[in-house]
């Protein structure tokens, strides 16, 4: 949950990585750069999955190092200011991708029968922790994000050393895993479309001309409500399925996006908030489906998860 709080604090805040930039348009370019770094990192992890299955410690070191570089505020000397932000952006993408891969593998290995409930619970908690970023003074927000990085890495290290010796797990050959990776094009397309929707509405929510301070609180609160609904559904009924989301996806998003054309600019954040909340359904469904597929088909989680997240990074 602390890891996902780190991820959401990167993509949902208008001032990217809490850098002090005079040119507000640069924040949007950095968000796009972060999505590109996510794609590159997931691609590298996918291609090197055989190595990382044997050397999971390397992924943890990479996560911690990149997380610290991206999250530690105000340590760059002034003459490196122009190169600091691209480096922090690339490190944020690499750190998020590597740490996400480790945690998803942990869940798939140790919570096989409850992996959907576990991820839904993590989403709920992550938006609770994310509220800490919004509620504290903006001067202290970078330190809250830094705490997310440190806590997530240290908890993984503790669990790995004390309870779960992940390095003793048998590695699964890449070709063998790929032969059982029978994900069809429909969920992959839904993942891309959901992430495209997220990128589209975040553009409107985070651009300087239309940014409304209260939008950040509504975005976090609305996302928490959606995560709670997913958790309740995971525990009770399993009514929110991929087929259900696919049927509603285009009508709901079309209604939200078309509304942008007919309302005053100062109210455009409202349909964008609704669209982002709905886009969390395919985003979450994709994670549920990927993890359940890894568990049922005995896949290499490092390879399968990084491959699935490539689609999300492309869409974003």
CSV table of N, CA and C in Angstrom, one decimal, residues 114-225:
chain,number,residue,atom,x,y,z
A,114,UNK,N,-6.2,-15.4,-2.2
A,114,UNK,CA,-6.8,-14.2,-1.9
A,114,UNK,C,-6.2,-13.0,-2.6
A,115,UNK,N,-5.6,-13.2,-3.8
A,115,UNK,CA,-4.8,-12.2,-4.4
A,115,UNK,C,-5.6,-11.0,-4.8
A,116,UNK,N,-6.8,-11.2,-5.3
A,116,UNK,CA,-7.7,-10.1,-5.7
A,116,UNK,C,-8.1,-9.3,-4.4
A,117,UNK,N,-8.5,-9.9,-3.4
A,117,UNK,CA,-8.8,-9.2,-2.1
A,117,UNK,C,-7.6,-8.4,-1.6
A,118,UNK,N,-6.4,-9.1,-1.7
A,118,UNK,CA,-5.2,-8.4,-1.2
A,118,UNK,C,-4.9,-7.1,-2.0
A,119,UNK,N,-5.0,-7.2,-3.3
A,119,UNK,CA,-4.8,-6.0,-4.1
A,119,UNK,C,-5.8,-4.9,-3.9
A,120,UNK,N,-7.1,-5.3,-3.8
A,120,UNK,CA,-8.1,-4.3,-3.5
A,120,UNK,C,-7.9,-3.6,-2.2
A,121,UNK,N,-7.5,-4.4,-1.2
A,121,UNK,CA,-7.2,-3.9,0.2
A,121,UNK,C,-6.0,-2.9,0.1
A,122,UNK,N,-5.0,-3.3,-0.7
A,122,UNK,CA,-3.8,-2.4,-0.9
A,122,UNK,C,-4.2,-1.1,-1.5
A,123,UNK,N,-5.1,-1.1,-2.5
A,123,UNK,CA,-5.6,0.1,-3.1
A,123,UNK,C,-6.3,1.0,-2.1
A,124,UNK,N,-7.1,0.4,-1.3
A,124,UNK,CA,-7.8,1.2,-0.3
A,124,UNK,C,-6.8,1.9,0.6
A,125,UNK,N,-5.9,1.2,1.2
A,125,UNK,CA,-4.9,1.7,2.1
A,125,UNK,C,-4.0,2.8,1.4
A,126,UNK,N,-3.7,2.5,0.1
A,126,UNK,CA,-2.8,3.4,-0.6
A,126,UNK,C,-3.4,4.8,-0.7
A,127,UNK,N,-4.7,4.9,-0.9
A,127,UNK,CA,-5.3,6.2,-1.0
A,127,UNK,C,-5.5,6.8,0.3
A,128,UNK,N,-5.6,6.0,1.4
A,128,UNK,CA,-5.6,6.6,2.7
A,128,UNK,C,-4.2,7.2,3.0
A,129,UNK,N,-3.1,6.5,2.7
A,129,UNK,CA,-1.8,7.1,2.9
A,129,UNK,C,-1.6,8.3,2.0
A,130,UNK,N,-2.1,8.2,0.8
A,130,UNK,CA,-1.9,9.3,-0.2
A,130,UNK,C,-2.6,10.6,0.4
A,131,UNK,N,-3.6,10.5,1.2
A,131,UNK,CA,-4.2,11.7,1.8
A,131,UNK,C,-3.2,12.4,2.7
A,132,UNK,N,-2.2,11.7,3.2
A,132,UNK,CA,-1.1,12.4,4.0
A,132,UNK,C,-0.3,13.3,3.1
A,133,UNK,N,-0.2,13.0,1.9
A,133,UNK,CA,0.5,14.0,1.0
A,133,UNK,C,-0.3,15.2,0.8
A,134,UNK,N,-1.6,15.1,0.7
A,134,UNK,CA,-2.5,16.2,0.4
A,134,UNK,C,-2.7,17.1,1.7
A,135,UNK,N,-2.7,16.5,2.8
A,135,UNK,CA,-3.1,17.2,4.1
A,135,UNK,C,-1.9,17.9,4.7
A,136,UNK,N,-0.7,17.5,4.5
A,136,UNK,CA,0.4,18.2,5.1
A,136,UNK,C,0.8,19.4,4.3
A,137,UNK,N,1.6,20.3,4.9
A,137,UNK,CA,2.1,21.5,4.2
A,137,UNK,C,2.9,21.0,3.0
A,138,UNK,N,2.7,21.7,1.9
A,138,UNK,CA,3.4,21.3,0.7
A,138,UNK,C,4.9,21.2,0.9
A,139,UNK,N,5.5,22.0,1.8
A,139,UNK,CA,6.9,21.9,2.1
A,139,UNK,C,7.3,20.5,2.6
A,140,UNK,N,6.4,19.8,3.3
A,140,UNK,CA,6.7,18.6,3.9
A,140,UNK,C,6.3,17.4,3.0
A,141,UNK,N,5.5,17.6,1.9
A,141,UNK,CA,5.0,16.6,1.1
A,141,UNK,C,6.1,15.7,0.5
A,142,UNK,N,7.3,16.3,0.0
A,142,UNK,CA,8.3,15.4,-0.5
A,142,UNK,C,8.8,14.4,0.6
A,143,UNK,N,8.8,14.8,1.8
A,143,UNK,CA,9.3,13.9,2.9
A,143,UNK,C,8.3,12.7,3.1
A,144,UNK,N,7.0,13.0,3.0
A,144,UNK,CA,6.0,11.9,3.1
A,144,UNK,C,6.2,10.9,2.0
A,145,UNK,N,6.4,11.4,0.7
A,145,UNK,CA,6.7,10.5,-0.4
A,145,UNK,C,8.0,9.7,-0.2
A,146,UNK,N,9.0,10.4,0.3
A,146,UNK,CA,10.2,9.7,0.7
A,146,UNK,C,10.0,8.6,1.7
A,147,UNK,N,9.1,8.8,2.6
A,147,UNK,CA,8.8,7.8,3.6
A,147,UNK,C,8.1,6.6,2.9
A,148,UNK,N,7.2,6.9,1.9
A,148,UNK,CA,6.6,5.8,1.2
A,148,UNK,C,7.6,4.9,0.6
A,149,UNK,N,8.6,5.5,-0.1
A,149,UNK,CA,9.7,4.7,-0.7
A,149,UNK,C,10.5,3.9,0.3
A,150,UNK,N,10.9,4.5,1.4
A,150,UNK,CA,11.7,3.8,2.3
A,150,UNK,C,10.9,2.7,3.0
A,151,UNK,N,9.7,3.0,3.5
A,151,UNK,CA,8.9,2.0,4.2
A,151,UNK,C,8.6,0.8,3.3
A,152,UNK,N,8.3,1.0,2.1
A,152,UNK,CA,7.9,-0.1,1.2
A,152,UNK,C,9.1,-1.0,0.9
A,153,UNK,N,10.3,-0.4,0.6
A,153,UNK,CA,11.5,-1.2,0.4
A,153,UNK,C,11.9,-1.9,1.7
A,154,UNK,N,11.9,-1.3,2.8
A,154,UNK,CA,12.4,-1.9,4.0
A,154,UNK,C,11.4,-3.0,4.5
A,155,UNK,N,10.1,-2.8,4.3
A,155,UNK,CA,9.2,-3.9,4.7
A,155,UNK,C,9.4,-5.1,3.8
A,156,UNK,N,9.6,-4.9,2.5
A,156,UNK,CA,9.9,-6.0,1.6
A,156,UNK,C,11.2,-6.8,2.0
A,157,UNK,N,12.2,-6.0,2.3
A,157,UNK,CA,13.5,-6.6,2.8
A,157,UNK,C,13.3,-7.4,4.0
A,158,UNK,N,12.5,-6.9,5.0
A,158,UNK,CA,12.3,-7.6,6.3
A,158,UNK,C,11.5,-8.9,6.0
A,159,UNK,N,10.4,-8.8,5.3
A,159,UNK,CA,9.6,-10.0,5.0
A,159,UNK,C,10.4,-11.0,4.3
A,160,UNK,N,11.2,-10.6,3.3
A,160,UNK,CA,12.0,-11.5,2.5
A,160,UNK,C,13.1,-12.2,3.4
A,161,UNK,N,13.7,-11.5,4.3
A,161,UNK,CA,14.7,-12.1,5.2
A,161,UNK,C,14.1,-12.9,6.3
A,162,UNK,N,13.0,-12.5,6.8
A,162,UNK,CA,12.4,-13.1,8.0
A,162,UNK,C,11.5,-14.2,7.7
A,163,UNK,N,10.6,-14.0,6.7
A,163,UNK,CA,9.5,-14.9,6.5
A,163,UNK,C,9.5,-15.6,5.1
A,164,UNK,N,10.0,-14.9,4.1
A,164,UNK,CA,9.8,-15.4,2.8
A,164,UNK,C,11.1,-15.3,2.0
A,165,UNK,N,11.8,-16.4,1.9
A,165,UNK,CA,13.1,-16.4,1.2
A,165,UNK,C,12.9,-16.6,-0.3
A,166,UNK,N,12.6,-15.4,-0.9
A,166,UNK,CA,12.2,-15.4,-2.3
A,166,UNK,C,13.3,-16.0,-3.2
A,167,UNK,N,14.5,-15.8,-2.8
A,167,UNK,CA,15.6,-16.3,-3.7
A,167,UNK,C,15.7,-17.8,-3.8
A,168,UNK,N,15.0,-18.5,-2.9
A,168,UNK,CA,15.0,-19.9,-2.9
A,168,UNK,C,13.9,-20.5,-3.8
A,169,UNK,N,13.1,-19.7,-4.4
A,169,UNK,CA,12.0,-20.1,-5.2
A,169,UNK,C,12.6,-20.7,-6.5
A,170,UNK,N,12.0,-21.8,-7.1
A,170,UNK,CA,12.5,-22.2,-8.4
A,170,UNK,C,12.2,-21.3,-9.5
A,171,UNK,N,13.1,-21.0,-10.3
A,171,UNK,CA,12.9,-20.1,-11.5
A,171,UNK,C,12.1,-20.9,-12.6
A,172,UNK,N,11.3,-20.1,-13.3
A,172,UNK,CA,10.5,-20.7,-14.4
A,172,UNK,C,11.1,-20.2,-15.7
A,173,UNK,N,11.4,-21.1,-16.6
A,173,UNK,CA,12.0,-20.7,-17.9
A,173,UNK,C,11.1,-19.8,-18.6
A,174,UNK,N,11.7,-18.8,-19.3
A,174,UNK,CA,10.9,-17.8,-20.0
A,174,UNK,C,10.0,-18.4,-21.1
A,175,UNK,N,10.6,-19.3,-21.9
A,175,UNK,CA,9.8,-19.9,-23.0
A,175,UNK,C,8.6,-20.7,-22.4
A,176,UNK,N,8.9,-21.4,-21.3
A,176,UNK,CA,7.9,-22.2,-20.6
A,176,UNK,C,6.7,-21.3,-20.1
A,177,UNK,N,7.1,-20.2,-19.5
A,177,UNK,CA,6.1,-19.2,-19.0
A,177,UNK,C,5.3,-18.6,-20.2
A,178,UNK,N,6.0,-18.3,-21.2
A,178,UNK,CA,5.3,-17.6,-22.4
A,178,UNK,C,4.4,-18.6,-23.0
A,179,UNK,N,4.7,-19.9,-23.0
A,179,UNK,CA,3.8,-20.9,-23.6
A,179,UNK,C,2.5,-21.0,-22.9
A,180,UNK,N,2.5,-20.7,-21.6
A,180,UNK,CA,1.2,-20.7,-20.8
A,180,UNK,C,0.6,-19.4,-20.7
A,181,UNK,N,1.2,-18.3,-21.2
A,181,UNK,CA,0.6,-17.0,-21.1
A,181,UNK,C,-0.4,-16.8,-22.2
A,182,UNK,N,-1.6,-17.2,-21.9
A,182,UNK,CA,-2.7,-17.3,-22.9
A,182,UNK,C,-3.7,-16.1,-22.7
A,183,UNK,N,-3.2,-14.9,-22.4
A,183,UNK,CA,-4.0,-13.7,-22.3
A,183,UNK,C,-4.4,-13.3,-23.7
A,184,UNK,N,-5.7,-13.1,-23.9
A,184,UNK,CA,-6.3,-12.7,-25.2
A,184,UNK,C,-6.1,-11.2,-25.4
A,185,UNK,N,-6.5,-10.8,-26.6
A,185,UNK,CA,-6.3,-9.4,-27.0
A,185,UNK,C,-7.3,-8.5,-26.3
A,186,UNK,N,-8.4,-9.0,-25.8
A,186,UNK,CA,-9.5,-8.2,-25.2
A,186,UNK,C,-9.0,-7.5,-23.9
A,187,UNK,N,-8.5,-8.3,-22.9
A,187,UNK,CA,-8.1,-7.6,-21.7
A,187,UNK,C,-6.9,-6.7,-21.9
A,188,UNK,N,-6.0,-7.1,-22.9
A,188,UNK,CA,-4.9,-6.2,-23.2
A,188,UNK,C,-5.4,-4.9,-23.8
A,189,UNK,N,-6.4,-5.0,-24.7
A,189,UNK,CA,-6.9,-3.7,-25.2
A,189,UNK,C,-7.6,-2.9,-24.2
A,190,UNK,N,-8.3,-3.6,-23.3
A,190,UNK,CA,-9.0,-2.8,-22.2
A,190,UNK,C,-8.0,-2.1,-21.3
A,191,UNK,N,-6.9,-2.8,-21.1
A,191,UNK,CA,-5.8,-2.2,-20.2
A,191,UNK,C,-5.3,-0.9,-20.9
A,192,UNK,N,-5.0,-1.0,-22.2
A,192,UNK,CA,-4.5,0.2,-23.0
A,192,UNK,C,-5.6,1.3,-22.9
A,193,UNK,N,-6.8,1.0,-23.2
A,193,UNK,CA,-7.9,2.0,-23.3
A,193,UNK,C,-8.1,2.6,-21.9
A,194,UNK,N,-8.0,1.8,-20.8
A,194,UNK,CA,-8.2,2.4,-19.5
A,194,UNK,C,-7.1,3.4,-19.2
A,195,UNK,N,-5.8,3.0,-19.6
A,195,UNK,CA,-4.7,3.9,-19.3
A,195,UNK,C,-4.7,5.1,-20.2
A,196,UNK,N,-5.2,5.0,-21.4
A,196,UNK,CA,-5.4,6.2,-22.3
A,196,UNK,C,-6.3,7.1,-21.6
A,197,UNK,N,-7.4,6.6,-21.1
A,197,UNK,CA,-8.4,7.4,-20.4
A,197,UNK,C,-7.8,8.1,-19.2
A,198,UNK,N,-7.0,7.4,-18.5
A,198,UNK,CA,-6.4,8.1,-17.3
A,198,UNK,C,-5.4,9.2,-17.8
A,199,UNK,N,-4.6,8.9,-18.8
A,199,UNK,CA,-3.7,10.0,-19.3
A,199,UNK,C,-4.5,11.2,-19.8
A,200,UNK,N,-5.6,10.9,-20.5
A,200,UNK,CA,-6.4,12.0,-21.0
A,200,UNK,C,-7.0,12.9,-19.9
A,201,UNK,N,-7.6,12.3,-18.9
A,201,UNK,CA,-8.3,13.1,-17.9
A,201,UNK,C,-7.2,13.7,-17.0
A,202,UNK,N,-6.1,13.1,-16.8
A,202,UNK,CA,-5.1,13.7,-15.9
A,202,UNK,C,-4.5,14.9,-16.6
A,203,UNK,N,-4.4,14.9,-18.0
A,203,UNK,CA,-4.0,16.1,-18.7
A,203,UNK,C,-4.9,17.3,-18.4
A,204,UNK,N,-6.2,17.0,-18.4
A,204,UNK,CA,-7.1,18.1,-18.1
A,204,UNK,C,-7.1,18.5,-16.6
A,205,UNK,N,-6.9,17.6,-15.8
A,205,UNK,CA,-6.9,17.9,-14.3
A,205,UNK,C,-5.6,18.6,-13.9
A,206,UNK,N,-4.5,18.3,-14.5
A,206,UNK,CA,-3.2,18.8,-14.0
A,206,UNK,C,-2.7,20.0,-14.8
A,207,UNK,N,-3.3,20.4,-15.9
A,207,UNK,CA,-2.7,21.5,-16.6
A,207,UNK,C,-3.0,22.8,-15.8
A,208,UNK,N,-2.1,23.7,-16.0
A,208,UNK,CA,-2.1,24.9,-15.1
A,208,UNK,C,-3.4,25.7,-15.4
A,209,UNK,N,-3.8,25.8,-16.6
A,209,UNK,CA,-5.0,26.6,-16.9
A,209,UNK,C,-6.3,26.2,-16.2
A,210,UNK,N,-6.4,24.9,-16.0
A,210,UNK,CA,-7.7,24.4,-15.4
A,210,UNK,C,-7.5,23.7,-14.1
A,211,UNK,N,-6.3,23.8,-13.5
A,211,UNK,CA,-6.1,23.2,-12.2
A,211,UNK,C,-6.9,23.9,-11.1
A,212,UNK,N,-7.6,23.1,-10.3
A,212,UNK,CA,-8.4,23.6,-9.2
A,212,UNK,C,-7.8,22.9,-7.9
A,213,UNK,N,-7.4,23.7,-6.9
A,213,UNK,CA,-6.8,23.0,-5.7
A,213,UNK,C,-7.7,21.9,-5.1
A,214,UNK,N,-9.0,22.1,-5.1
A,214,UNK,CA,-9.9,21.1,-4.5
A,214,UNK,C,-9.9,19.8,-5.3
A,215,UNK,N,-9.5,19.9,-6.5
A,215,UNK,CA,-9.5,18.7,-7.4
A,215,UNK,C,-8.7,17.6,-6.8
A,216,UNK,N,-7.5,17.9,-6.3
A,216,UNK,CA,-6.6,16.9,-5.7
A,216,UNK,C,-7.3,16.1,-4.6
A,217,UNK,N,-8.0,16.8,-3.7
A,217,UNK,CA,-8.8,16.1,-2.6
A,217,UNK,C,-9.9,15.3,-3.2
A,218,UNK,N,-10.6,15.8,-4.1
A,218,UNK,CA,-11.7,15.1,-4.7
A,218,UNK,C,-11.2,13.9,-5.5
A,219,UNK,N,-10.1,14.0,-6.1
A,219,UNK,CA,-9.5,12.9,-6.9
A,219,UNK,C,-9.1,11.8,-5.9
A,220,UNK,N,-8.4,12.1,-4.8
A,220,UNK,CA,-8.1,11.1,-3.8
A,220,UNK,C,-9.3,10.5,-3.2
A,221,UNK,N,-10.2,11.3,-2.8
A,221,UNK,CA,-11.4,10.8,-2.1
A,221,UNK,C,-12.3,9.9,-3.1
A,222,UNK,N,-12.5,10.4,-4.3
A,222,UNK,CA,-13.2,9.6,-5.3
A,222,UNK,C,-12.5,8.3,-5.6
A,223,UNK,N,-11.2,8.3,-5.7
A,223,UNK,CA,-10.5,7.1,-5.9
A,223,UNK,C,-10.6,6.1,-4.7
A,224,UNK,N,-10.6,6.6,-3.5
A,224,UNK,CA,-10.8,5.8,-2.3
A,224,UNK,C,-12.1,5.1,-2.4
A,225,UNK,N,-13.2,5.8,-2.8
A,225,UNK,CA,-14.5,5.3,-2.8
A,225,UNK,C,-14.5,4.1,-3.9
